[in-house]
Short mmCIF file of C-alpha atoms and ligand atoms in Angstrom, two decimals:
data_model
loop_
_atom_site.label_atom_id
_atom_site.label_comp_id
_atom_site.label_asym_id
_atom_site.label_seq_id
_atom_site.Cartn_x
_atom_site.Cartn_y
_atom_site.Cartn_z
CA UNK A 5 -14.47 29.51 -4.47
CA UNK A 6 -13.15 27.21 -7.63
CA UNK A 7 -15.56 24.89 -8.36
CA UNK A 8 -14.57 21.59 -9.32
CA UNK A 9 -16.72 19.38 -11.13
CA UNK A 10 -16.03 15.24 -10.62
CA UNK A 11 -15.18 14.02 -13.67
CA UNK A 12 -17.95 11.64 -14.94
CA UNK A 13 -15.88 8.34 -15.25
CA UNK A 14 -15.55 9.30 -11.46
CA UNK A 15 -19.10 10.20 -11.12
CA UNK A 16 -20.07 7.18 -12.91
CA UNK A 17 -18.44 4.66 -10.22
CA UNK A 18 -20.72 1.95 -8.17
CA UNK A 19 -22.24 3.67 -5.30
CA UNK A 20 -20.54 2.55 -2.11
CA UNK A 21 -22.91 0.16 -0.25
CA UNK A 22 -21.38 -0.07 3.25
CA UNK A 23 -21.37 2.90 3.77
CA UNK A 24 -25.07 2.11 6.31
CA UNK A 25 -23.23 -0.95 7.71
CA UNK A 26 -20.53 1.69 8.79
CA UNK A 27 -22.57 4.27 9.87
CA UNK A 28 -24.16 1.39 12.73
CA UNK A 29 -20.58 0.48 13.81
CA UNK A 30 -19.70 3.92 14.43
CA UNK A 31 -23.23 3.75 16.41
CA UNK A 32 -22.46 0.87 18.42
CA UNK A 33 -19.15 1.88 19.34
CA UNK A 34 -20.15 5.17 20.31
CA UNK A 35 -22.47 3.37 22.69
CA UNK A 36 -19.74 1.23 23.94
CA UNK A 37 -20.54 -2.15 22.42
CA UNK A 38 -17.67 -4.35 21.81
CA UNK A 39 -18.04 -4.61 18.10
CA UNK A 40 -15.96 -7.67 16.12
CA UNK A 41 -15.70 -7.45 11.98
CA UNK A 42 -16.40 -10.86 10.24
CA UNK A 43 -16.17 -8.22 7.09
CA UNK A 44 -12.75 -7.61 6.36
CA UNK A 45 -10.91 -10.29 4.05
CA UNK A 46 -7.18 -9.52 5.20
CA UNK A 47 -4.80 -11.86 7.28
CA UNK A 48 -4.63 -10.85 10.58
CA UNK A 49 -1.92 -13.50 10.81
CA UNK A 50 1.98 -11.33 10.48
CA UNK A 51 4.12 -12.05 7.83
CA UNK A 52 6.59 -14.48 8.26
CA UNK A 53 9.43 -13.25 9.81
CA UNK A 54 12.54 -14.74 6.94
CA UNK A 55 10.15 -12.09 4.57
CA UNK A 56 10.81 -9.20 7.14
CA UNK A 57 14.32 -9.75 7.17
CA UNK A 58 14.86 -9.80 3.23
CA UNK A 59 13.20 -6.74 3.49
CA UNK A 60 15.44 -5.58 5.85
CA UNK A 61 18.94 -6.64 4.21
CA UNK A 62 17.55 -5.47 0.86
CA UNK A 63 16.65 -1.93 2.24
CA UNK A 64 19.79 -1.42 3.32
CA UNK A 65 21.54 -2.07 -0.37
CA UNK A 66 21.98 1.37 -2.00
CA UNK A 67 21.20 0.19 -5.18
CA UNK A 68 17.26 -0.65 -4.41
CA UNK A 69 16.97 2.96 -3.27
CA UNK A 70 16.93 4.32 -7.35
CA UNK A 71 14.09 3.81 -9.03
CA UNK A 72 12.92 0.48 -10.13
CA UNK A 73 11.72 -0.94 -13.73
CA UNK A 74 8.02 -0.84 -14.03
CA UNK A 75 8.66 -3.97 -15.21
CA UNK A 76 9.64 -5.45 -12.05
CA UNK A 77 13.20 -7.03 -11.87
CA UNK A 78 14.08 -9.68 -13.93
CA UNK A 79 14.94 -11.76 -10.90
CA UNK A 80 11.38 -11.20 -9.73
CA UNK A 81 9.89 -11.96 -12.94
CA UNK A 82 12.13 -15.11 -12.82
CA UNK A 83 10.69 -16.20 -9.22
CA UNK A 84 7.12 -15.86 -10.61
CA UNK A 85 7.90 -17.75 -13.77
CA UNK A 86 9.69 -20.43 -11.36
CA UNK A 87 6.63 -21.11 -9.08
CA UNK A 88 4.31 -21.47 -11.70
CA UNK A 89 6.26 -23.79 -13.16
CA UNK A 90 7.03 -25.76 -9.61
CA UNK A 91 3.11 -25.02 -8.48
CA UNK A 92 1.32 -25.22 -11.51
CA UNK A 93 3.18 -27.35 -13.92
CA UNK A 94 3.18 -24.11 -15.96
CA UNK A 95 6.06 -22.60 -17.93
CA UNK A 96 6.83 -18.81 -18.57
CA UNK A 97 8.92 -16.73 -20.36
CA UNK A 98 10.18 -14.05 -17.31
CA UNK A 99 10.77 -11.87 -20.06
CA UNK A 100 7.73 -11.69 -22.45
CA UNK A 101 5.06 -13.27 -20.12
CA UNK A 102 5.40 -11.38 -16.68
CA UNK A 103 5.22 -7.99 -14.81
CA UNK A 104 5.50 -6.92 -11.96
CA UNK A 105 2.64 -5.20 -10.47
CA UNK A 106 1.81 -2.81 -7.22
CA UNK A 107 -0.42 -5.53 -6.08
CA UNK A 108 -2.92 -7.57 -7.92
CA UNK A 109 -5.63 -4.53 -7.65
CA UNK A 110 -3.27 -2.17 -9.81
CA UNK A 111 -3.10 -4.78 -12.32
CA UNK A 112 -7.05 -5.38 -12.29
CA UNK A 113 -7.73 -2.13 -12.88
CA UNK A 114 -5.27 -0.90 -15.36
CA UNK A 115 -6.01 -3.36 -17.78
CA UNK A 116 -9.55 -2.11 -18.79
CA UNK A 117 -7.11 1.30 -19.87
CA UNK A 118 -5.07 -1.04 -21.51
CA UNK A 119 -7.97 -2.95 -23.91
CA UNK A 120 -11.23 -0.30 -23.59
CA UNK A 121 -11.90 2.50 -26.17
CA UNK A 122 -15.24 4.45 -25.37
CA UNK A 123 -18.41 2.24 -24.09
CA UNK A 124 -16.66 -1.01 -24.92
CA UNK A 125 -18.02 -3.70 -22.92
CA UNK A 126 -16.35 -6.12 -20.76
CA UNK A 127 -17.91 -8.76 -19.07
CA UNK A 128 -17.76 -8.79 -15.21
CA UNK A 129 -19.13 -11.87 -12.72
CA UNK A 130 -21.93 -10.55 -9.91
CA UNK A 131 -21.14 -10.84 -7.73
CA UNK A 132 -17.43 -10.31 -7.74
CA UNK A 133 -14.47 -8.02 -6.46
CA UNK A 134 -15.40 -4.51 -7.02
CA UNK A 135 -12.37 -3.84 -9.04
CA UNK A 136 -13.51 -4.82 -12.14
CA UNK A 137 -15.97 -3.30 -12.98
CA UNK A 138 -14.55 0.30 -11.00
CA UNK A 139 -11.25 -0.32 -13.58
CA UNK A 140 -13.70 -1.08 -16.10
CA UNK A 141 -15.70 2.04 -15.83
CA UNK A 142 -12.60 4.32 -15.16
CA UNK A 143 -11.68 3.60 -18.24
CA UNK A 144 -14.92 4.48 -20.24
CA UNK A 145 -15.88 0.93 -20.30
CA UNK A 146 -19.28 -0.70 -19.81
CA UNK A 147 -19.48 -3.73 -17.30
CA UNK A 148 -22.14 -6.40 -18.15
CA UNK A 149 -22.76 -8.45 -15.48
CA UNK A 150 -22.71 -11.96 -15.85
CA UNK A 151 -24.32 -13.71 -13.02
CA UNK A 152 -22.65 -16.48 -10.19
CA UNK A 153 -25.92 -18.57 -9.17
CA UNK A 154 -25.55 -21.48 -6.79
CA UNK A 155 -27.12 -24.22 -8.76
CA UNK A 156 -24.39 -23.29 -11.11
CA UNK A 157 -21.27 -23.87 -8.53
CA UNK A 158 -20.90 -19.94 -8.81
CA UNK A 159 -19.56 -20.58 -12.47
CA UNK A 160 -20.70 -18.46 -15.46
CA UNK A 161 -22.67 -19.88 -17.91
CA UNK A 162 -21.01 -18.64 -21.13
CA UNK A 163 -24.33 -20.20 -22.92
CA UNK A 164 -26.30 -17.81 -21.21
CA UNK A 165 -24.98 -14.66 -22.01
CA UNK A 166 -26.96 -13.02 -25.33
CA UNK A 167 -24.65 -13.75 -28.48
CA UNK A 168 -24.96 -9.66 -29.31
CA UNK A 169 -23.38 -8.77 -25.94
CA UNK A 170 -20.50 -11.85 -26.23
CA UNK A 171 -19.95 -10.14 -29.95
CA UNK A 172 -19.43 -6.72 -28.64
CA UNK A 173 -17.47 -7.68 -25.18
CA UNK A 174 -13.85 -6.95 -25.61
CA UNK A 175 -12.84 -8.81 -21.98
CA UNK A 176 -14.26 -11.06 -19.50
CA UNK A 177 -13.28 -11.22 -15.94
CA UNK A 178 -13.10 -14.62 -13.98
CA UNK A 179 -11.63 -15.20 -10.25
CA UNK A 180 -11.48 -18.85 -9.01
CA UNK A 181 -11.24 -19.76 -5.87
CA UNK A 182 -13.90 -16.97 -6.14
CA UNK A 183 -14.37 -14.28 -3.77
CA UNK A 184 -17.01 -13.51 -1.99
CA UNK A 185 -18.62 -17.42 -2.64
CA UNK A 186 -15.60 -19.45 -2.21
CA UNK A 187 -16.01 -21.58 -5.18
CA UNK A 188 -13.89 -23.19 -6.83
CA UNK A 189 -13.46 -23.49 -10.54
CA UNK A 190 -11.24 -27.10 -12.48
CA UNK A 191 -9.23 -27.04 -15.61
CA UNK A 192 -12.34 -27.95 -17.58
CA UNK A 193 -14.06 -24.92 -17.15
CA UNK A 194 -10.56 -22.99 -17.94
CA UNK A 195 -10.71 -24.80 -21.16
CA UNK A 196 -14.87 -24.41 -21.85
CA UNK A 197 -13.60 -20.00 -21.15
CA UNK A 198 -11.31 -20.33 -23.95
CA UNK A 199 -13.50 -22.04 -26.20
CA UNK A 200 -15.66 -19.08 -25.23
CA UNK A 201 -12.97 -16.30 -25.83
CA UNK A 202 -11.64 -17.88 -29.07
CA UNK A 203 -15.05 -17.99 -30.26
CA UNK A 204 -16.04 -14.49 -29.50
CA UNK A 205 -12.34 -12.80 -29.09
CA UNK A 206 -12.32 -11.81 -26.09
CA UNK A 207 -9.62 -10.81 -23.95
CA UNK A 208 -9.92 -13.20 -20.64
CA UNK A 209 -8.44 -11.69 -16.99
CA UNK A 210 -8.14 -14.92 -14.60
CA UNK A 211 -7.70 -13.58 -10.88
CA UNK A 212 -6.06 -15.80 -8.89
CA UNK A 213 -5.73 -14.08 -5.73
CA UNK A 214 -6.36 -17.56 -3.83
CA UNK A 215 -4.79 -19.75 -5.69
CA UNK A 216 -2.63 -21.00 -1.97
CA UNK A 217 -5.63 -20.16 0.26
CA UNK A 218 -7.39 -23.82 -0.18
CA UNK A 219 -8.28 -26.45 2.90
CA UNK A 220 -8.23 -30.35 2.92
CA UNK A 221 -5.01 -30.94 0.29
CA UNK A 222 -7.27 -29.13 -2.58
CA UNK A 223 -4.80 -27.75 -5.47
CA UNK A 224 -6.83 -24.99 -7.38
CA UNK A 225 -5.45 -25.04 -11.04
CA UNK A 226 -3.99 -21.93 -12.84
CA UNK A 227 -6.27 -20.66 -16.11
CA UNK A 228 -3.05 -21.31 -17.87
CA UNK A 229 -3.06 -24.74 -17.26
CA UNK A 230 -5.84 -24.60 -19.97
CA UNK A 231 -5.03 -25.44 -23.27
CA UNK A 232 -4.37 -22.14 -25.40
CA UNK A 233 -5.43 -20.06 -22.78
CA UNK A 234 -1.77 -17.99 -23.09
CA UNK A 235 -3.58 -17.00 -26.69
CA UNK A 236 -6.58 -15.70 -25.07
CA UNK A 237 -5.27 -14.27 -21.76
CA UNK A 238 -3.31 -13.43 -18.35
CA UNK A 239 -4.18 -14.29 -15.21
CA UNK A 240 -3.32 -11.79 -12.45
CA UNK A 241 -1.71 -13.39 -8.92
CA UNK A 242 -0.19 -11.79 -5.62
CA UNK A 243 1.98 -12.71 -2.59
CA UNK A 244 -0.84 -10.76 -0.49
CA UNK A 245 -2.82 -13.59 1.05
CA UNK A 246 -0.81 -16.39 0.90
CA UNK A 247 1.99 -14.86 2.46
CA UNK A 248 -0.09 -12.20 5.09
CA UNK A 249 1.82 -9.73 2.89
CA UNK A 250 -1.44 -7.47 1.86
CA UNK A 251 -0.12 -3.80 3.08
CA UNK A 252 3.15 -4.40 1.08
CA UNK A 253 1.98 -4.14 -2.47
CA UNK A 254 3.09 -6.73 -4.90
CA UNK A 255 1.93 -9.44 -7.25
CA UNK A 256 2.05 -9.96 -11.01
CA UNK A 257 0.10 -10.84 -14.43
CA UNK A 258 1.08 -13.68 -16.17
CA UNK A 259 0.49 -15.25 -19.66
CA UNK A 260 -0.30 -13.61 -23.62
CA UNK A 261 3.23 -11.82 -24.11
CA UNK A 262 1.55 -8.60 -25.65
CA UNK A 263 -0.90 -8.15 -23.26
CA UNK A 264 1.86 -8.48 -20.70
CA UNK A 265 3.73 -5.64 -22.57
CA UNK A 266 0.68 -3.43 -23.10
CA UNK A 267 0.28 -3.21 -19.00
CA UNK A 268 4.24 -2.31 -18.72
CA UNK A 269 3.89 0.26 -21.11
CA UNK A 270 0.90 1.39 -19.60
CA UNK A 271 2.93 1.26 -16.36
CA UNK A 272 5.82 3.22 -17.49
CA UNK A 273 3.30 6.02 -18.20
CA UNK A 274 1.48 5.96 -14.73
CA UNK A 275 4.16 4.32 -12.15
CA UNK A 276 7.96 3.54 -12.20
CA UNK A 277 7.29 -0.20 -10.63
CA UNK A 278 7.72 -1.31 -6.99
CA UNK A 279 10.33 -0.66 -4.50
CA UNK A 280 12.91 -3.49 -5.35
CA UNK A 281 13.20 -4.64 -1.32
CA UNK A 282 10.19 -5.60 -1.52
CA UNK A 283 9.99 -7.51 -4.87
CA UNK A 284 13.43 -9.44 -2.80
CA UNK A 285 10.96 -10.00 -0.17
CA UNK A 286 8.13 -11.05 -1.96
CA UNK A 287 10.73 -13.59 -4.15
CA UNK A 288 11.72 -14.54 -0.57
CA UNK A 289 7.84 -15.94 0.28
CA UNK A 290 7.58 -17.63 -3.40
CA UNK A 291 11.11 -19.84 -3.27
CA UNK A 292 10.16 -20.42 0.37
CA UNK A 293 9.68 -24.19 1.93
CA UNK A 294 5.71 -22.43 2.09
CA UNK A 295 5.50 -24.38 5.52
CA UNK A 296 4.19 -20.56 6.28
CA UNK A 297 1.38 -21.00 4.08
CA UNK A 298 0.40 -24.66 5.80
CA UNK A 299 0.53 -23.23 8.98
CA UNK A 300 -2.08 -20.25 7.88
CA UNK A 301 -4.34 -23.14 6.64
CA UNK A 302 -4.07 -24.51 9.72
CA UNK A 303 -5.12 -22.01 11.76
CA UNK A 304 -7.86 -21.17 8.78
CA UNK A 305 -9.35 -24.32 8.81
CA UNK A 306 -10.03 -24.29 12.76
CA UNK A 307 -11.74 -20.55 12.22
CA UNK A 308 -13.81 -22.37 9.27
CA UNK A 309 -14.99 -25.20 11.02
CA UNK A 310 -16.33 -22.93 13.67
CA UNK A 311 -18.30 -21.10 11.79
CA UNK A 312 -19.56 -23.93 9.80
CA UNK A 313 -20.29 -25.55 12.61
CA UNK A 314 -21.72 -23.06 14.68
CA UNK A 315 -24.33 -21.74 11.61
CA UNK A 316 -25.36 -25.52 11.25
CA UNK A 317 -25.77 -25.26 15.26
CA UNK A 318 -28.19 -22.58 14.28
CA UNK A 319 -30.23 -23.96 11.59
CA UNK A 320 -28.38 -23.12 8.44
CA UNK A 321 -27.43 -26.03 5.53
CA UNK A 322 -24.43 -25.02 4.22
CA UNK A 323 -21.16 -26.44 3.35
CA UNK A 324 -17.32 -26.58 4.18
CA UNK A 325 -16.05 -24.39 1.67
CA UNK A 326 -13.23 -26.03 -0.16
CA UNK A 327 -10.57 -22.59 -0.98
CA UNK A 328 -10.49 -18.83 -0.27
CA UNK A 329 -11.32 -17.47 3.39
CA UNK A 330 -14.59 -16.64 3.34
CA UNK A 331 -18.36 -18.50 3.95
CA UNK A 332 -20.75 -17.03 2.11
CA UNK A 333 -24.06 -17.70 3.68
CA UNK A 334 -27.99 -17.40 2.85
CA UNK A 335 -29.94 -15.02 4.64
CA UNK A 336 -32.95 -16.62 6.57
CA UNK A 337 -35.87 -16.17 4.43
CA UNK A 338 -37.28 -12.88 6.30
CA UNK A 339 -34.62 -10.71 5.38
CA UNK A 340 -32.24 -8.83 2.54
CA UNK A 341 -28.84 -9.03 2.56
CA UNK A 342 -28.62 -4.76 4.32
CA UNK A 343 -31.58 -6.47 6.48
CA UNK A 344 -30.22 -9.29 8.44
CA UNK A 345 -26.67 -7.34 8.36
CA UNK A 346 -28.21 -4.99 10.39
CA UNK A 347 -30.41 -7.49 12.78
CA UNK A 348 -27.17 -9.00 13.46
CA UNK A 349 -25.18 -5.90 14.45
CA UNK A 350 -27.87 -4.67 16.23
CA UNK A 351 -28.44 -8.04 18.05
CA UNK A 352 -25.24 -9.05 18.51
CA UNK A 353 -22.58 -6.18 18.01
CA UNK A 354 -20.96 -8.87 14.72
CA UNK A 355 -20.24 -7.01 11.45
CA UNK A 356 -21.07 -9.31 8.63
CA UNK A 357 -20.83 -8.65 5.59
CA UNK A 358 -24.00 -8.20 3.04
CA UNK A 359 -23.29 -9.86 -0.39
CA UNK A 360 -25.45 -7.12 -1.99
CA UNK A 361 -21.83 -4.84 -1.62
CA UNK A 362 -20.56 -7.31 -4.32
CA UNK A 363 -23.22 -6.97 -6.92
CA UNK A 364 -26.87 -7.05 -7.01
CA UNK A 365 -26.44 -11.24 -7.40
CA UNK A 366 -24.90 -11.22 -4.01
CA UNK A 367 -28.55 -10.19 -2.88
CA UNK A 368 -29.58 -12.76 0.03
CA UNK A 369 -26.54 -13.86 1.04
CA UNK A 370 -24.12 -12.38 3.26
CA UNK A 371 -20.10 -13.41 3.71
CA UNK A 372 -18.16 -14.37 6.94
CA UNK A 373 -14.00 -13.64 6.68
CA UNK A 374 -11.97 -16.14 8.50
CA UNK A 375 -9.40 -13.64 9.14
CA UNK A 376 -10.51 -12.72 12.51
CA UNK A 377 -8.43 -14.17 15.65
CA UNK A 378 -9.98 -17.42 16.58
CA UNK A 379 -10.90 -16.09 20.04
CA UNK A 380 -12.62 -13.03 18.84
CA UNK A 381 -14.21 -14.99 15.88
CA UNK A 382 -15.48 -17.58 18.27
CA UNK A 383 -16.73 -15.03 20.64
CA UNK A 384 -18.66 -13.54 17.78
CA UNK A 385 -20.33 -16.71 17.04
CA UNK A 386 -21.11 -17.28 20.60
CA UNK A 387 -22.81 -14.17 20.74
CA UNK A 388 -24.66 -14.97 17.00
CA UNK A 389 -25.73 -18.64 18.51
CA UNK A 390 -26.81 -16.77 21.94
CA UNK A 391 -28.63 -13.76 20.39
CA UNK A 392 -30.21 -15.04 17.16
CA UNK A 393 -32.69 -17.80 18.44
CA UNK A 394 -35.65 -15.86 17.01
CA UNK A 395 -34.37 -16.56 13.37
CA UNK A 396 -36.52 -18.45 10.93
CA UNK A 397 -35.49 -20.05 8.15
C1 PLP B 427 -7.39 -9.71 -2.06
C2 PLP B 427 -7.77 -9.83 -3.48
C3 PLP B 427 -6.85 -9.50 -4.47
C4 PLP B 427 -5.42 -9.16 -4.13
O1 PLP B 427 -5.17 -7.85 -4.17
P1 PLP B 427 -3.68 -7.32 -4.04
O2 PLP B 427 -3.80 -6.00 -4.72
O3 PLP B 427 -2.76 -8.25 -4.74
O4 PLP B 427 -3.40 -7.19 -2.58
C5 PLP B 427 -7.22 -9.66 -5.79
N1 PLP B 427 -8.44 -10.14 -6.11
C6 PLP B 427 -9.33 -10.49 -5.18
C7 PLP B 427 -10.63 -11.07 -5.59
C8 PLP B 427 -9.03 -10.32 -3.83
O5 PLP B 427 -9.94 -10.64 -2.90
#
C-alpha cells in the first residue's frame, strides 16, 4: 500500500459541519419520512428557455468547440461591461477590467493564490460563504474573522477590527445582499470600505452574487459605484441566480485592471476559460428584457411571505428580508443552532439549515432557502406550525 499523506493546506480546511444534519436525513429517509430541504440555496426554478436555445445554436458552431481564452471572449467581457453600465450606472473597460470566470466560486477562491504569500492574512465576514476563507487557506493564507452582528445590519465594523491585524491583512472579503443573513449593504458603506482599504491597503473582494435577487423594487448598488473603489478592488458577479443558471458555470470579476489581469494569468496556468456556448448563453440572460428575473421575484416573494408569515404565526419577530433568498432566523432561546436543526428534523421531517455551518457568528440562528417549490415549502411550514407548538421563545 502507497501511503498518501493530505497535504496540510488540505488538512488545514474548515471541518465540514453538516455533515450530522446529513447523517439524520439519511435516517429519516431510511425510515420513510418524507423529508423537504429548506437548506439548499439553488433555483429550483429552470432556466429560461431563449438561454437554452443560445446554447443550443452556439453548440452547434464548430468554432466554440476549440478551446476558449481564459479570458473569456471579448464579446462576453463586452456584455458584462454593458450591464453594469445599463444596471449600475457603472462603466468598464471589457478589456482591462473583466474576466471571465467558471462561476463566481472559481473566482473567490483563486484570488487568495493570486494576492497571499505564506500566513498572510485576509479578512473574512462570519458568518459568510465558505469560500473565502477555504480559497484563503488553500492558498497558505490566514482568515480573520470579522464578525456580522444584528445590531450592526450584518455590516462589519471596520472600527472594530485591532489596527495590528488591519496593518497586516492583505484582503478583505465583503458580499452584499449578504448570504446567509440577507442584508443588505448602500453606497455609503461601499465608500466607508474604501476609506478602510486605502487607509490600510488592502485588497477589497465585493461578492455580488445577489445583486438581481432583491423584493419590493429594491436596487442593491455595485461596490464600484463607490468612489475609488476600482483603486482598491473587484467585485466578483454571476449569471447563476439571477438567471436559474447555477449548474452551468459562469460569471465574472470586475474592476482594478491589474488585479483583473493577475486572475487571467493565474487562469491561464490552472484552466483554459469556459466553453464559449455557454458564455453566448450567459450574454443571452444579461442583454435580455430580464422579465425572467421579475417573474423569479415573483414567485420568490410569495415563498418569502410564507415563511415570514408562518414563523410570526409561530411566535418569532422577524422581518421581510429586503434581497437574496434566504431568512435567516433566531433559534428559540433553548437551543444551538445543531440543536433546534435537529428538533426540527426530528419533529417535523424539514431540513433547515444551522447558521453555525457559516461561521461560529452564525451560532443561534439558523437559515430558510426560498428555493423550494411553493407547495413543498408550504407543506414544510405546515408541518413546522403543526409540530412545533412546544417551542419557547
Ligand atoms: C451562489 C453564490 C455564489 C455564486 O456562485 P457561482 O460560482 O457563480 O455559481 C457566490 N457567492 C455567494 C455568497 C453565493 O451564495
Amino acid at each position: 500500500m502507497l501511503k498518501f499523506q493530505e497535504a496540510d493546506r488540505v488538512k488545514n480546511l474548515p471541518p465540514y459541519l453538516f455533515a450530522r444534519i446529513e447523517q439524520l436525513i439519511a435516517q429519516k429517509k431510511e425510515q420513510g419520512v418524507d423529508v423537504i430541504s429548506l437548506g439548499i440555496g439553488d433555483p429550483d426554478i429552470p432556466t429560461p428557455k431563449y438561454i437554452i436555445d443560445e446554447l443550443k445554436k452556439e453548440a452547434e458552431n464548430p468554432a466554440n468547440h476549440q478551446y476558449p481564452s481564459s479570458a473569456g471572449m471579448l464579446l462576453y467581457r463586452q456584455a458584462v461591461a454593458d450591464f453594469y453600465s445599463k444596471r449600475f450606472g457603472v462603466n468598464l473597460d471589457a478589456k482591462e477590467e473583466v474576466v471571465a470566470l467558471i462561476g463566481s466560486k472559481e473566482g473567490i477562491a483563486h484570488i487568495s493564490f493570486c494576492y497571499l504569500n505564506e500566513g498572510d492574512v485576509v479578512l473574512v465576514p462570519d458568518p459568510g460563504y465558505p469560500v473565502y476563507a477555504g480559497g484563503a487557506i488553500l492558498a497558505g493564507g490566514k482568515p480573520y474573522t470579522i464578525p456580522l452582528k444584528s445590531e450592526n445590519g450584518f455590516l462589519p465594523k471596520y472600527e472594530d477590527i485591532p489596527s495590528d491585524v488591519a496593518k497586516k491583512a492583505k484582503m478583505l472579503f465583503i458580499n452584499y445582499p449578504n448570504n446567509p443573513t440577507g442584508a443588505v449593504a448602500d453606497v455609503k458603506f461601499f465608500e466607508e470600505t474604501v476609506a478602510f482599504a486605502k487607509e490600510y491597503e488592502i485588497l477589497v473582494c465585493h461578492d455580488i452574487a445577489y445583486s438581481e435577487i432583491a423584493f419590493d423594487g429594491y436596487k442593491p448598488p455595485s461596490f464600484l459605484e463607490a468612489s475609488g473603489a476600482k483603486d482598491v478592488g473587484i467585485e466578483f458577479g454571476s449569471v447563476s441566480k439571477p438567471y436559474n443558471m447555477t449548474g452551468w458555470r459562469i460569471g465574472w470579476a470586475v474592476g482594478h485592471a491589474e488585479v483583473i489581469d493577475a486572475i487571467t494569468r493565474l487562469k491561464s496556468n490552472i484552466d483554459s476559460g469556459q466553453f464559449q456556448a455557454i458564455q453566448y448563453a450567459a450574454m443571452a440572460g444579461l442583454k435580455g428584457s430580464q422579465d425572467d428575473v421579475k417573474e423569479n421575484m415573483r414567485v420568490y416573494e410569495e415563498r418569502r411571505r410564507i415563511v415570514v408569515e408562518s414563523l410570526r404565526e409561530m411566535g418569532w419577530d422577524i422581518e421581510y428580508p429586503k434581497a437574496t433568498f434566504y431568512v435567516w432566523v433566531p433559534v428559540p432561546k433553548s437551543f444551538t443552532s445543531a440543536s433546534f436543526a435537529e428538533y426540527v428534523i426530528e419533529k417535523t421531517g424539514v431540513v433547515i439549515t444551522p447558521g453555525n455551518g457559516y461561521g461560529e457568528n452564525g451560532e443561534g440562528y439558523f437559515r430558510i432557502s426560498l428555493t423550494v417549490p411553493t407547495d413543498r415549502l408550504k407543506e414544510a411550514l405546515d408541518r413546522m406550525k403543526r409540530e412545533l407548538k412546544d417551542i419557547k421563545f
